[in-house]
Short mmCIF file of C-alpha atoms in Angstrom, two decimals:
data_model
loop_
_atom_site.label_atom_id
_atom_site.label_comp_id
_atom_site.label_asym_id
_atom_site.label_seq_id
_atom_site.Cartn_x
_atom_site.Cartn_y
_atom_site.Cartn_z
CA MET A 554 -99.28 -32.98 -22.25
CA ASP A 555 -96.57 -30.33 -22.17
CA GLU A 556 -97.64 -26.93 -23.52
CA GLN A 557 -94.60 -26.92 -25.77
CA HIS A 558 -95.48 -30.30 -27.25
CA VAL A 559 -94.84 -29.85 -30.98
CA TYR A 560 -98.04 -31.64 -31.96
CA LEU A 561 -100.11 -29.04 -30.12
CA LYS A 562 -98.53 -26.03 -31.81
CA PRO A 563 -100.13 -24.24 -34.79
CA VAL A 564 -99.21 -25.61 -38.20
CA THR A 565 -96.96 -22.91 -39.67
CA LEU A 566 -93.98 -23.11 -42.00
CA LYS A 567 -91.76 -22.02 -39.11
CA ASN A 568 -92.99 -24.76 -36.76
CA ILE A 569 -92.86 -27.41 -39.50
CA LEU A 570 -89.29 -26.50 -40.41
CA LYS A 571 -88.25 -26.51 -36.76
CA PHE A 572 -89.38 -30.13 -36.69
CA ALA A 573 -88.17 -31.09 -40.17
CA VAL A 574 -84.87 -29.25 -40.67
CA PRO A 575 -82.96 -31.42 -38.17
CA THR A 576 -84.20 -34.56 -39.96
CA ILE A 577 -83.24 -33.11 -43.34
CA ALA A 578 -79.76 -32.39 -42.06
CA MET A 579 -79.67 -35.84 -40.48
CA THR A 580 -80.52 -37.70 -43.68
CA VAL A 581 -78.01 -35.59 -45.63
CA PHE A 582 -75.29 -36.64 -43.22
CA MET A 583 -76.49 -40.23 -43.39
CA SER A 584 -76.09 -40.10 -47.16
CA PHE A 585 -72.48 -39.10 -46.56
CA TYR A 586 -71.67 -42.52 -45.09
CA THR A 587 -71.62 -44.33 -48.43
CA MET A 588 -70.41 -41.26 -50.32
CA VAL A 589 -67.40 -40.86 -48.05
CA ASP A 590 -66.51 -44.51 -48.58
CA GLY A 591 -66.75 -43.93 -52.33
CA LEU A 592 -64.65 -40.77 -52.14
CA PHE A 593 -61.79 -42.40 -50.22
CA VAL A 594 -62.01 -45.71 -52.06
CA SER A 595 -62.00 -44.17 -55.55
CA ASN A 596 -59.08 -41.85 -54.78
CA LEU A 597 -56.94 -44.15 -52.61
CA ILE A 598 -57.68 -47.56 -54.13
CA GLY A 599 -59.21 -47.00 -57.57
CA THR A 600 -62.41 -47.08 -59.60
CA ASP A 601 -62.44 -50.90 -59.59
CA ALA A 602 -62.95 -50.76 -55.83
CA LEU A 603 -65.60 -48.05 -56.33
CA SER A 604 -67.43 -50.43 -58.67
CA ALA A 605 -67.29 -53.10 -55.96
CA ILE A 606 -69.12 -50.85 -53.48
CA ASN A 607 -71.96 -50.47 -55.96
CA LEU A 608 -72.01 -54.20 -56.71
CA THR A 609 -72.47 -54.96 -52.99
CA ALA A 610 -75.22 -52.34 -52.62
CA PRO A 611 -78.09 -54.68 -53.62
CA VAL A 612 -77.09 -57.14 -50.90
CA ILE A 613 -76.93 -54.38 -48.31
CA GLN A 614 -80.40 -53.20 -49.40
CA LEU A 615 -81.73 -56.72 -48.89
CA VAL A 616 -80.21 -56.85 -45.40
CA THR A 617 -81.83 -53.58 -44.29
CA ALA A 618 -85.19 -53.96 -46.09
CA VAL A 619 -87.02 -55.68 -43.21
CA SER A 620 -85.71 -53.15 -40.71
CA THR A 621 -86.84 -50.27 -42.92
CA MET A 622 -90.30 -51.81 -43.09
CA LEU A 623 -90.59 -52.22 -39.33
CA ALA A 624 -89.14 -48.78 -38.61
CA THR A 625 -91.40 -46.74 -40.90
CA GLY A 626 -94.49 -48.89 -40.45
CA GLY A 627 -93.96 -49.21 -36.71
CA SER A 628 -93.44 -45.48 -36.25
CA ALA A 629 -96.76 -44.71 -37.96
CA VAL A 630 -98.63 -47.32 -35.89
CA ILE A 631 -97.10 -46.19 -32.61
CA MET A 632 -97.57 -42.46 -33.18
CA LYS A 633 -101.19 -43.05 -34.20
CA LYS A 634 -101.70 -44.74 -30.82
CA MET A 635 -100.01 -41.82 -29.10
CA GLY A 636 -102.47 -39.49 -30.84
CA GLU A 637 -105.29 -41.72 -29.57
CA GLN A 638 -103.85 -41.34 -26.04
CA LYS A 639 -102.89 -45.04 -25.82
CA THR A 640 -99.47 -44.16 -24.44
CA GLY A 641 -98.74 -47.34 -22.46
CA GLU A 642 -99.71 -49.61 -25.33
CA ALA A 643 -97.60 -47.58 -27.74
CA ARG A 644 -94.51 -47.99 -25.54
CA GLU A 645 -95.07 -51.75 -25.23
CA ASP A 646 -95.31 -52.02 -29.01
CA PHE A 647 -92.18 -49.90 -29.43
CA THR A 648 -90.13 -52.19 -27.18
CA PHE A 649 -91.49 -55.30 -28.88
CA LEU A 650 -90.64 -54.03 -32.38
CA ILE A 651 -87.09 -53.14 -31.37
CA LEU A 652 -86.58 -56.70 -30.09
CA VAL A 653 -87.93 -58.03 -33.40
CA ASN A 654 -85.32 -55.94 -35.21
CA VAL A 655 -82.50 -57.42 -33.13
CA VAL A 656 -83.60 -60.95 -34.00
CA VAL A 657 -83.96 -60.03 -37.68
CA GLY A 658 -80.48 -58.53 -37.65
CA ILE A 659 -78.89 -61.69 -36.27
CA VAL A 660 -80.69 -63.88 -38.82
CA MET A 661 -79.81 -61.63 -41.78
CA CYS A 662 -76.17 -61.48 -40.73
CA ALA A 663 -75.94 -65.28 -40.54
CA LEU A 664 -77.62 -65.69 -43.94
CA GLY A 665 -75.23 -63.17 -45.47
CA TYR A 666 -72.16 -65.15 -44.42
CA LEU A 667 -73.70 -68.48 -45.44
CA LEU A 668 -74.45 -67.20 -48.96
CA MET A 669 -71.31 -65.08 -49.38
CA ASP A 670 -69.63 -67.34 -51.97
CA ARG A 671 -72.73 -67.47 -54.19
CA ILE A 672 -73.65 -63.80 -54.20
CA PHE A 673 -71.20 -62.60 -56.85
CA ALA A 674 -71.02 -65.77 -58.92
CA GLY A 675 -72.14 -65.45 -62.52
CA MET A 676 -71.43 -61.71 -62.87
CA ASN A 677 -68.28 -62.31 -64.94
CA LEU A 678 -66.34 -59.90 -62.77
CA SER A 679 -62.59 -59.59 -62.84
CA ALA A 680 -60.80 -61.33 -59.97
CA ALA A 681 -59.80 -57.98 -58.49
CA VAL A 682 -63.35 -56.55 -58.44
CA GLU A 683 -64.85 -59.77 -57.06
CA GLY A 684 -62.24 -59.80 -54.31
CA TYR A 685 -63.09 -56.24 -53.37
CA CYS A 686 -66.80 -57.17 -53.25
CA VAL A 687 -66.30 -60.10 -50.88
CA THR A 688 -63.97 -58.16 -48.59
CA TYR A 689 -66.26 -55.14 -48.32
CA LEU A 690 -69.42 -57.14 -47.68
CA SER A 691 -67.85 -59.51 -45.16
CA ARG A 692 -66.73 -56.58 -43.01
CA TYR A 693 -70.01 -54.71 -43.41
CA LEU A 694 -72.14 -57.63 -42.22
CA ILE A 695 -70.41 -57.54 -38.81
CA PHE A 696 -72.44 -54.41 -38.05
CA THR A 697 -75.84 -55.72 -39.15
CA VAL A 698 -77.59 -55.37 -35.77
CA PRO A 699 -76.23 -51.85 -35.01
CA ILE A 700 -77.24 -50.75 -38.52
CA LEU A 701 -80.80 -52.06 -38.07
CA LEU A 702 -81.05 -50.35 -34.68
CA MET A 703 -79.79 -47.14 -36.26
CA ASN A 704 -82.54 -47.31 -38.90
CA ASN A 705 -85.18 -47.64 -36.18
CA PHE A 706 -83.81 -45.24 -33.58
CA THR A 707 -83.43 -42.52 -36.20
CA LEU A 708 -87.20 -42.46 -36.81
CA TYR A 709 -88.18 -42.99 -33.18
CA MET A 710 -85.93 -40.12 -32.06
CA ILE A 711 -87.79 -37.88 -34.50
CA ALA A 712 -91.16 -39.13 -33.24
CA SER A 713 -90.03 -38.52 -29.63
CA GLU A 714 -89.19 -34.88 -30.43
CA LYS A 715 -85.47 -35.64 -30.29
CA ALA A 716 -84.71 -34.79 -33.92
CA ALA A 717 -81.83 -32.57 -32.77
CA LEU A 718 -80.23 -35.54 -30.99
CA SER A 719 -80.70 -37.64 -34.12
CA LEU A 720 -78.93 -34.91 -36.08
CA VAL A 721 -76.06 -34.81 -33.59
CA CYS A 722 -75.71 -38.59 -33.84
CA SER A 723 -75.69 -38.45 -37.63
CA VAL A 724 -73.10 -35.67 -37.72
CA THR A 725 -70.94 -37.46 -35.15
CA GLY A 726 -71.25 -40.73 -37.04
CA GLY A 727 -70.46 -39.01 -40.34
CA VAL A 728 -67.38 -37.29 -38.95
CA LEU A 729 -66.24 -40.53 -37.31
CA ASN A 730 -66.71 -42.34 -40.62
CA MET A 731 -64.61 -39.77 -42.49
CA VAL A 732 -61.83 -39.80 -39.90
CA LEU A 733 -61.72 -43.60 -39.77
CA ASP A 734 -61.78 -43.84 -43.58
CA TYR A 735 -58.66 -41.69 -43.68
CA VAL A 736 -56.99 -43.57 -40.82
CA PHE A 737 -57.79 -47.04 -42.16
CA LEU A 738 -57.19 -46.38 -45.87
CA ALA A 739 -54.51 -43.67 -45.96
CA VAL A 740 -52.56 -44.35 -42.76
CA PHE A 741 -52.90 -48.09 -42.08
CA GLN A 742 -53.72 -49.02 -45.70
CA THR A 743 -56.26 -51.68 -44.69
CA GLY A 744 -57.90 -51.56 -48.12
CA ILE A 745 -61.62 -51.64 -48.91
CA GLY A 746 -62.40 -53.67 -45.78
CA GLY A 747 -61.37 -50.69 -43.66
CA ALA A 748 -63.92 -48.53 -45.47
CA ALA A 749 -66.68 -50.99 -44.53
CA VAL A 750 -65.59 -51.02 -40.87
CA ALA A 751 -65.49 -47.20 -40.82
CA THR A 752 -69.07 -47.08 -42.12
CA GLY A 753 -70.28 -49.66 -39.60
CA LEU A 754 -68.73 -47.79 -36.67
CA GLY A 755 -70.27 -44.54 -37.92
CA TYR A 756 -73.72 -46.14 -37.99
CA SER A 757 -73.19 -47.53 -34.49
CA VAL A 758 -73.18 -44.04 -32.95
CA THR A 759 -76.95 -43.66 -33.38
CA ALA A 760 -77.54 -47.23 -32.16
CA VAL A 761 -75.65 -46.61 -28.91
CA ALA A 762 -77.26 -43.19 -28.35
CA GLY A 763 -80.72 -44.66 -29.01
CA LEU A 764 -80.23 -47.42 -26.43
CA ALA A 765 -79.27 -44.77 -23.88
CA LEU A 766 -82.12 -42.39 -24.75
CA PHE A 767 -84.93 -44.93 -24.81
CA SER A 768 -83.79 -46.50 -21.55
CA ARG A 769 -84.80 -43.25 -19.82
CA LYS A 770 -88.36 -43.13 -18.49
CA LYS A 771 -88.53 -39.37 -19.20
CA SER A 772 -88.45 -39.97 -22.95
CA LEU A 773 -91.81 -39.72 -24.76
CA LEU A 774 -91.09 -43.24 -26.06
CA HIS A 775 -89.06 -45.52 -23.81
CA PHE A 776 -88.40 -49.18 -23.20
CA THR A 777 -90.87 -51.00 -21.02
CA LYS A 778 -92.00 -54.58 -20.61
CA PRO A 779 -92.77 -55.70 -24.17
CA VAL A 780 -96.08 -57.29 -25.06
CA PHE A 781 -96.30 -59.56 -28.07
CA ARG A 782 -99.20 -58.39 -30.21
CA PHE A 783 -99.35 -60.23 -33.49
CA LYS A 784 -101.69 -57.56 -34.83
CA THR A 785 -99.10 -54.85 -34.12
CA LEU A 786 -96.43 -56.77 -36.02
CA VAL A 787 -98.80 -57.33 -38.94
CA ASN A 788 -99.90 -53.68 -38.97
CA ALA A 789 -96.32 -52.42 -38.81
CA SER A 790 -95.26 -54.84 -41.55
CA SER A 791 -98.17 -54.09 -43.87
CA ASN A 792 -97.96 -50.36 -43.24
CA GLY A 793 -94.23 -50.25 -43.89
CA CYS A 794 -94.24 -52.71 -46.79
CA SER A 795 -93.90 -49.85 -49.28
CA GLU A 796 -90.61 -48.80 -47.71
CA MET A 797 -89.49 -52.44 -47.66
CA ALA A 798 -90.47 -52.76 -51.32
CA THR A 799 -88.50 -49.62 -52.08
CA ALA A 800 -85.41 -51.00 -50.34
CA LEU A 801 -85.71 -54.39 -52.05
CA VAL A 802 -86.47 -52.94 -55.44
CA THR A 803 -83.65 -50.42 -55.13
CA GLY A 804 -81.31 -53.37 -54.82
CA ILE A 805 -82.85 -55.07 -57.86
CA VAL A 806 -82.74 -51.89 -59.93
CA THR A 807 -79.12 -51.33 -58.94
CA MET A 808 -78.32 -54.81 -60.23
CA MET A 809 -80.16 -53.99 -63.47
CA PHE A 810 -78.10 -50.84 -63.90
CA ASN A 811 -74.90 -52.73 -63.16
CA TRP A 812 -75.65 -55.55 -65.60
CA THR A 813 -76.68 -53.10 -68.34
CA MET A 814 -73.54 -51.01 -67.93
CA LEU A 815 -71.34 -54.10 -67.78
CA ARG A 816 -72.89 -55.09 -71.11
CA TYR A 817 -72.39 -51.72 -72.83
CA VAL A 818 -69.14 -50.31 -71.41
CA GLY A 819 -67.79 -52.76 -68.81
CA GLU A 820 -66.72 -52.06 -65.22
CA ASP A 821 -66.05 -48.36 -65.98
CA GLY A 822 -69.79 -48.07 -66.57
CA VAL A 823 -70.52 -49.48 -63.12
CA ALA A 824 -68.19 -46.90 -61.58
CA ALA A 825 -70.00 -44.12 -63.51
CA VAL A 826 -73.38 -45.40 -62.28
CA THR A 827 -72.01 -45.35 -58.73
CA ILE A 828 -71.03 -41.70 -58.98
CA ILE A 829 -74.41 -40.66 -60.37
CA MET A 830 -76.23 -42.66 -57.68
CA TYR A 831 -74.24 -40.74 -55.06
CA VAL A 832 -75.46 -37.43 -56.52
CA LEU A 833 -79.08 -38.63 -56.71
CA MET A 834 -78.86 -40.13 -53.22
CA PHE A 835 -77.57 -36.86 -51.79
CA ALA A 836 -80.38 -34.83 -53.40
CA SER A 837 -83.02 -37.42 -52.49
CA SER A 838 -81.90 -37.30 -48.86
CA LEU A 839 -83.35 -33.78 -48.67
CA TYR A 840 -86.80 -35.04 -49.67
CA THR A 841 -86.53 -38.15 -47.51
CA GLY A 842 -85.45 -36.08 -44.52
CA TYR A 843 -88.40 -33.73 -44.87
CA SER A 844 -90.84 -36.61 -45.29
CA TYR A 845 -89.42 -38.37 -42.21
CA GLY A 846 -89.69 -35.12 -40.27
CA VAL A 847 -93.37 -34.47 -40.95
CA ALA A 848 -94.53 -38.12 -40.93
CA PRO A 849 -95.06 -38.28 -37.13
CA MET A 850 -97.08 -35.05 -37.33
CA ILE A 851 -99.25 -36.51 -40.11
CA SER A 852 -99.81 -39.70 -38.09
CA TYR A 853 -100.61 -37.75 -34.91
CA TYR A 854 -103.12 -35.40 -36.57
CA TYR A 855 -104.71 -38.37 -38.32
CA GLY A 856 -105.08 -40.22 -35.01
CA GLU A 857 -106.40 -37.03 -33.41
CA LYS A 858 -108.85 -36.59 -36.34
CA ASN A 859 -107.69 -32.97 -36.74
CA ARG A 860 -108.39 -32.45 -40.46
CA GLY A 861 -107.66 -28.74 -40.34
CA LYS A 862 -104.08 -29.18 -39.21
CA LEU A 863 -103.61 -32.15 -41.52
CA LYS A 864 -104.80 -30.19 -44.57
CA LYS A 865 -102.52 -27.24 -43.84
CA LEU A 866 -99.53 -29.49 -43.13
CA ILE A 867 -99.89 -31.28 -46.47
CA ALA A 868 -100.36 -28.01 -48.39
CA VAL A 869 -97.27 -26.38 -46.89
CA SER A 870 -95.28 -29.57 -47.43
CA LEU A 871 -96.03 -29.65 -51.17
CA GLY A 872 -94.71 -26.10 -51.44
CA VAL A 873 -91.53 -26.98 -49.57
CA ILE A 874 -90.95 -30.04 -51.77
CA ALA A 875 -91.42 -27.92 -54.92
CA GLY A 876 -88.84 -25.41 -53.73
CA ILE A 877 -86.28 -28.08 -52.87
CA SER A 878 -86.86 -29.80 -56.23
CA VAL A 879 -86.03 -26.70 -58.29
CA LEU A 880 -82.94 -25.87 -56.22
CA THR A 881 -81.46 -29.39 -56.29
CA ALA A 882 -82.06 -29.84 -60.03
CA ALA A 883 -80.38 -26.52 -60.84
CA ALA A 884 -77.43 -27.21 -58.53
CA SER A 885 -76.88 -30.73 -59.87
CA PHE A 886 -76.88 -29.54 -63.49
CA LEU A 887 -74.61 -26.54 -62.95
CA LEU A 888 -72.14 -28.40 -60.70
CA THR A 889 -71.95 -31.64 -62.70
CA ARG A 890 -68.24 -31.54 -63.52
CA PRO A 891 -67.07 -30.47 -60.03
CA LEU A 892 -69.24 -33.21 -58.48
CA VAL A 893 -67.92 -35.91 -60.80
CA SER A 894 -64.30 -34.76 -60.43
CA VAL A 895 -64.46 -35.53 -56.71
CA PHE A 896 -64.64 -39.25 -57.57
CA ALA A 897 -62.86 -39.53 -60.94
CA ARG A 898 -60.07 -37.53 -62.59
CA PRO A 899 -60.79 -35.89 -65.97
CA ASP A 900 -58.32 -38.25 -67.70
CA ASN A 901 -60.23 -41.29 -66.43
CA PRO A 902 -62.79 -42.73 -68.93
CA VAL A 903 -65.27 -42.92 -66.05
CA TYR A 904 -65.28 -39.10 -65.84
CA GLU A 905 -66.98 -38.33 -69.16
CA LEU A 906 -69.44 -41.22 -68.75
CA ALA A 907 -70.51 -39.93 -65.34
CA ALA A 908 -70.65 -36.26 -66.42
CA THR A 909 -72.96 -37.04 -69.35
CA GLY A 910 -75.10 -39.34 -67.25
CA ASN A 911 -75.49 -36.86 -64.41
CA ARG A 912 -76.72 -34.08 -66.70
CA ILE A 913 -79.41 -36.38 -68.08
CA CYS A 914 -80.40 -37.85 -64.70
CA THR A 915 -80.72 -34.38 -63.16
CA ALA A 916 -84.21 -34.06 -64.69
CA ALA A 917 -85.39 -36.76 -62.26
CA LEU A 918 -84.80 -34.38 -59.34
CA LEU A 919 -87.85 -32.37 -60.41
CA PHE A 920 -90.11 -35.37 -59.71
CA ILE A 921 -88.42 -37.52 -57.05
CA GLY A 922 -89.37 -35.32 -54.09
CA PHE A 923 -93.12 -35.46 -54.76
CA ASN A 924 -92.99 -39.24 -55.21
CA ILE A 925 -91.07 -39.78 -51.97
CA PHE A 926 -93.42 -37.50 -50.06
CA ALA A 927 -96.56 -39.11 -51.48
CA SER A 928 -95.45 -42.60 -50.46
CA GLY A 929 -94.36 -41.40 -47.01
CA MET A 930 -97.62 -39.51 -46.51
CA PHE A 931 -99.78 -42.58 -47.13
CA THR A 932 -97.56 -44.62 -44.80
CA ALA A 933 -98.06 -41.98 -42.11
CA LEU A 934 -101.82 -42.15 -42.75
CA SER A 935 -101.63 -45.92 -42.10
CA ASN A 936 -102.53 -46.72 -45.70
CA GLY A 937 -99.71 -49.12 -46.42
CA VAL A 938 -101.42 -50.54 -49.51
CA VAL A 939 -101.47 -47.26 -51.45
CA SER A 940 -97.99 -46.41 -50.24
CA ALA A 941 -96.76 -49.81 -51.43
CA VAL A 942 -98.40 -49.39 -54.84
CA LEU A 943 -96.73 -46.01 -55.27
CA ALA A 944 -93.31 -47.20 -54.09
CA PHE A 945 -93.35 -50.46 -56.04
CA SER A 946 -94.59 -48.85 -59.24
CA ARG A 947 -92.02 -46.07 -59.01
CA SER A 948 -89.05 -48.16 -58.02
CA PHE A 949 -89.70 -51.30 -60.05
CA VAL A 950 -92.55 -51.33 -62.58
CA PHE A 951 -91.81 -47.98 -64.20
CA MET A 952 -88.04 -48.42 -63.88
CA LEU A 953 -88.23 -51.89 -65.43
CA ILE A 954 -90.21 -50.54 -68.39
CA ALA A 955 -87.75 -47.69 -68.86
CA MET A 956 -84.69 -49.95 -68.55
CA LEU A 957 -86.05 -52.44 -71.08
CA VAL A 958 -87.07 -49.85 -73.68
CA LEU A 959 -84.77 -46.83 -73.51
CA PRO A 960 -81.29 -48.49 -73.63
CA ALA A 961 -82.45 -50.55 -76.60
CA VAL A 962 -83.29 -47.32 -78.44
CA PHE A 963 -80.68 -44.85 -77.18
CA GLY A 964 -77.83 -47.11 -75.98
CA VAL A 965 -75.90 -45.87 -72.93
CA ASN A 966 -77.85 -42.58 -72.88
CA GLY A 967 -81.00 -44.67 -72.55
CA VAL A 968 -79.67 -45.97 -69.24
CA TRP A 969 -79.40 -42.41 -67.96
CA LEU A 970 -82.85 -41.49 -69.32
CA ALA A 971 -84.48 -44.40 -67.48
CA THR A 972 -84.52 -42.66 -64.08
CA PRO A 973 -86.20 -39.39 -65.19
CA ALA A 974 -88.71 -41.36 -67.29
CA ALA A 975 -89.63 -43.68 -64.41
CA GLU A 976 -89.95 -40.79 -61.95
CA LEU A 977 -92.21 -38.86 -64.34
CA MET A 978 -94.54 -41.86 -64.71
CA ALA A 979 -94.53 -42.25 -60.93
CA LEU A 980 -95.43 -38.58 -60.49
CA VAL A 981 -98.58 -39.07 -62.56
CA LEU A 982 -99.61 -42.05 -60.42
CA SER A 983 -98.86 -40.13 -57.20
CA ALA A 984 -101.07 -37.25 -58.35
CA VAL A 985 -103.91 -39.66 -59.15
CA MET A 986 -103.74 -41.29 -55.70
CA PHE A 987 -103.39 -37.95 -53.95
CA LEU A 988 -106.56 -36.64 -55.56
CA ARG A 989 -108.47 -39.89 -55.11
CA TYR A 990 -107.99 -40.03 -51.31
CA ARG A 991 -108.09 -36.31 -50.49
CA LYS A 992 -111.65 -36.39 -49.12
CA ARG A 993 -111.20 -39.61 -47.13
CA TYR A 994 -108.34 -38.13 -45.12
CA GLY A 995 -109.41 -34.49 -45.34
CA TYR A 996 -106.11 -33.05 -46.56
CA GLY A 997 -107.50 -31.65 -49.81
CA GLY A 998 -111.14 -30.76 -49.26
#
């Protein structure tokens, strides 16, 4: 292997950040895709259209859930094989899993159009909001396959030591999305459908770049003749099931938030939830980006059975996550009104709802990073079961408990309190699992 191979370098904060910073920046820019749509839509069309974007989010999460599972689970399986020096087999599995994603994308796109008329029935939405929902989703589904490829190529670029390229693709896609949002909405006035097309084209940048990169034989991972290994598909699926559960449950929880806010304050409440989710998504992208960045290193050291490097990597990572958590929580609290004002004017009833909600939800930022990292760490260690338990408990079980109890006691403020409460419960479970498995994997003793 090359002397400069990142996996052979000493585990220092500097070397970790060299590997992780591009992925952090990448995920931050990726979070801009939806935020930019929300920014343009809320200011150029209105908060009803902003509500529609949030109402379609659960469907979009369902569409991408399988791809997320195969991408995260597959990356861990493949990089473990690379650490075991099974390079040829790893490349065959990589090619096979990409083909599986293409097939999944085609099927999910077809199902989306077949079920389009039933998706928003029974929500008691106004005709205007329902129309926005159908228009946005119908345009978005056109890009299903490129979006699934983007999800996969993003992680495989990182694993192939091309995190900088992944960052460039994300920045380029983000800038393209912003430019096209302005062109479609402000210049050509195509409405909310134009925002969906702008997002899809932005995602497609990484898909096209990934096809070009992995077609080159010089790449650490590259396309080769695929070999169907049922065991590989099962391992990737089981190992990435926590990330799939997170994606699926995120959609379900979003629907719960929407229904609860529709009940208490109507469609303005949905718009307020959307704004707060943008803030949380932006902050969470920092933790997700770091976890994505170090995951291939965790998988490689685990496959190499290098407990010394693994232990140091985990220890440094916990310190980094703690630092990011404090900074993001402080920034979100202090900048609440400027952040909310980007999406809603102060004279809009949505403004005060979102400002109050964001201050309460900010407490969750102290816990989210550790929970995201813990789940990602166990995925990288090929322990999909523990990762799934952590992700499912955090995203669904604890959130369901909080959403059933807190709004009944505190009303609308209970909706905002649900996220910090669920994340705190999840943090306790993450700590228990972390301590329980520290000796098995050698990261804590």
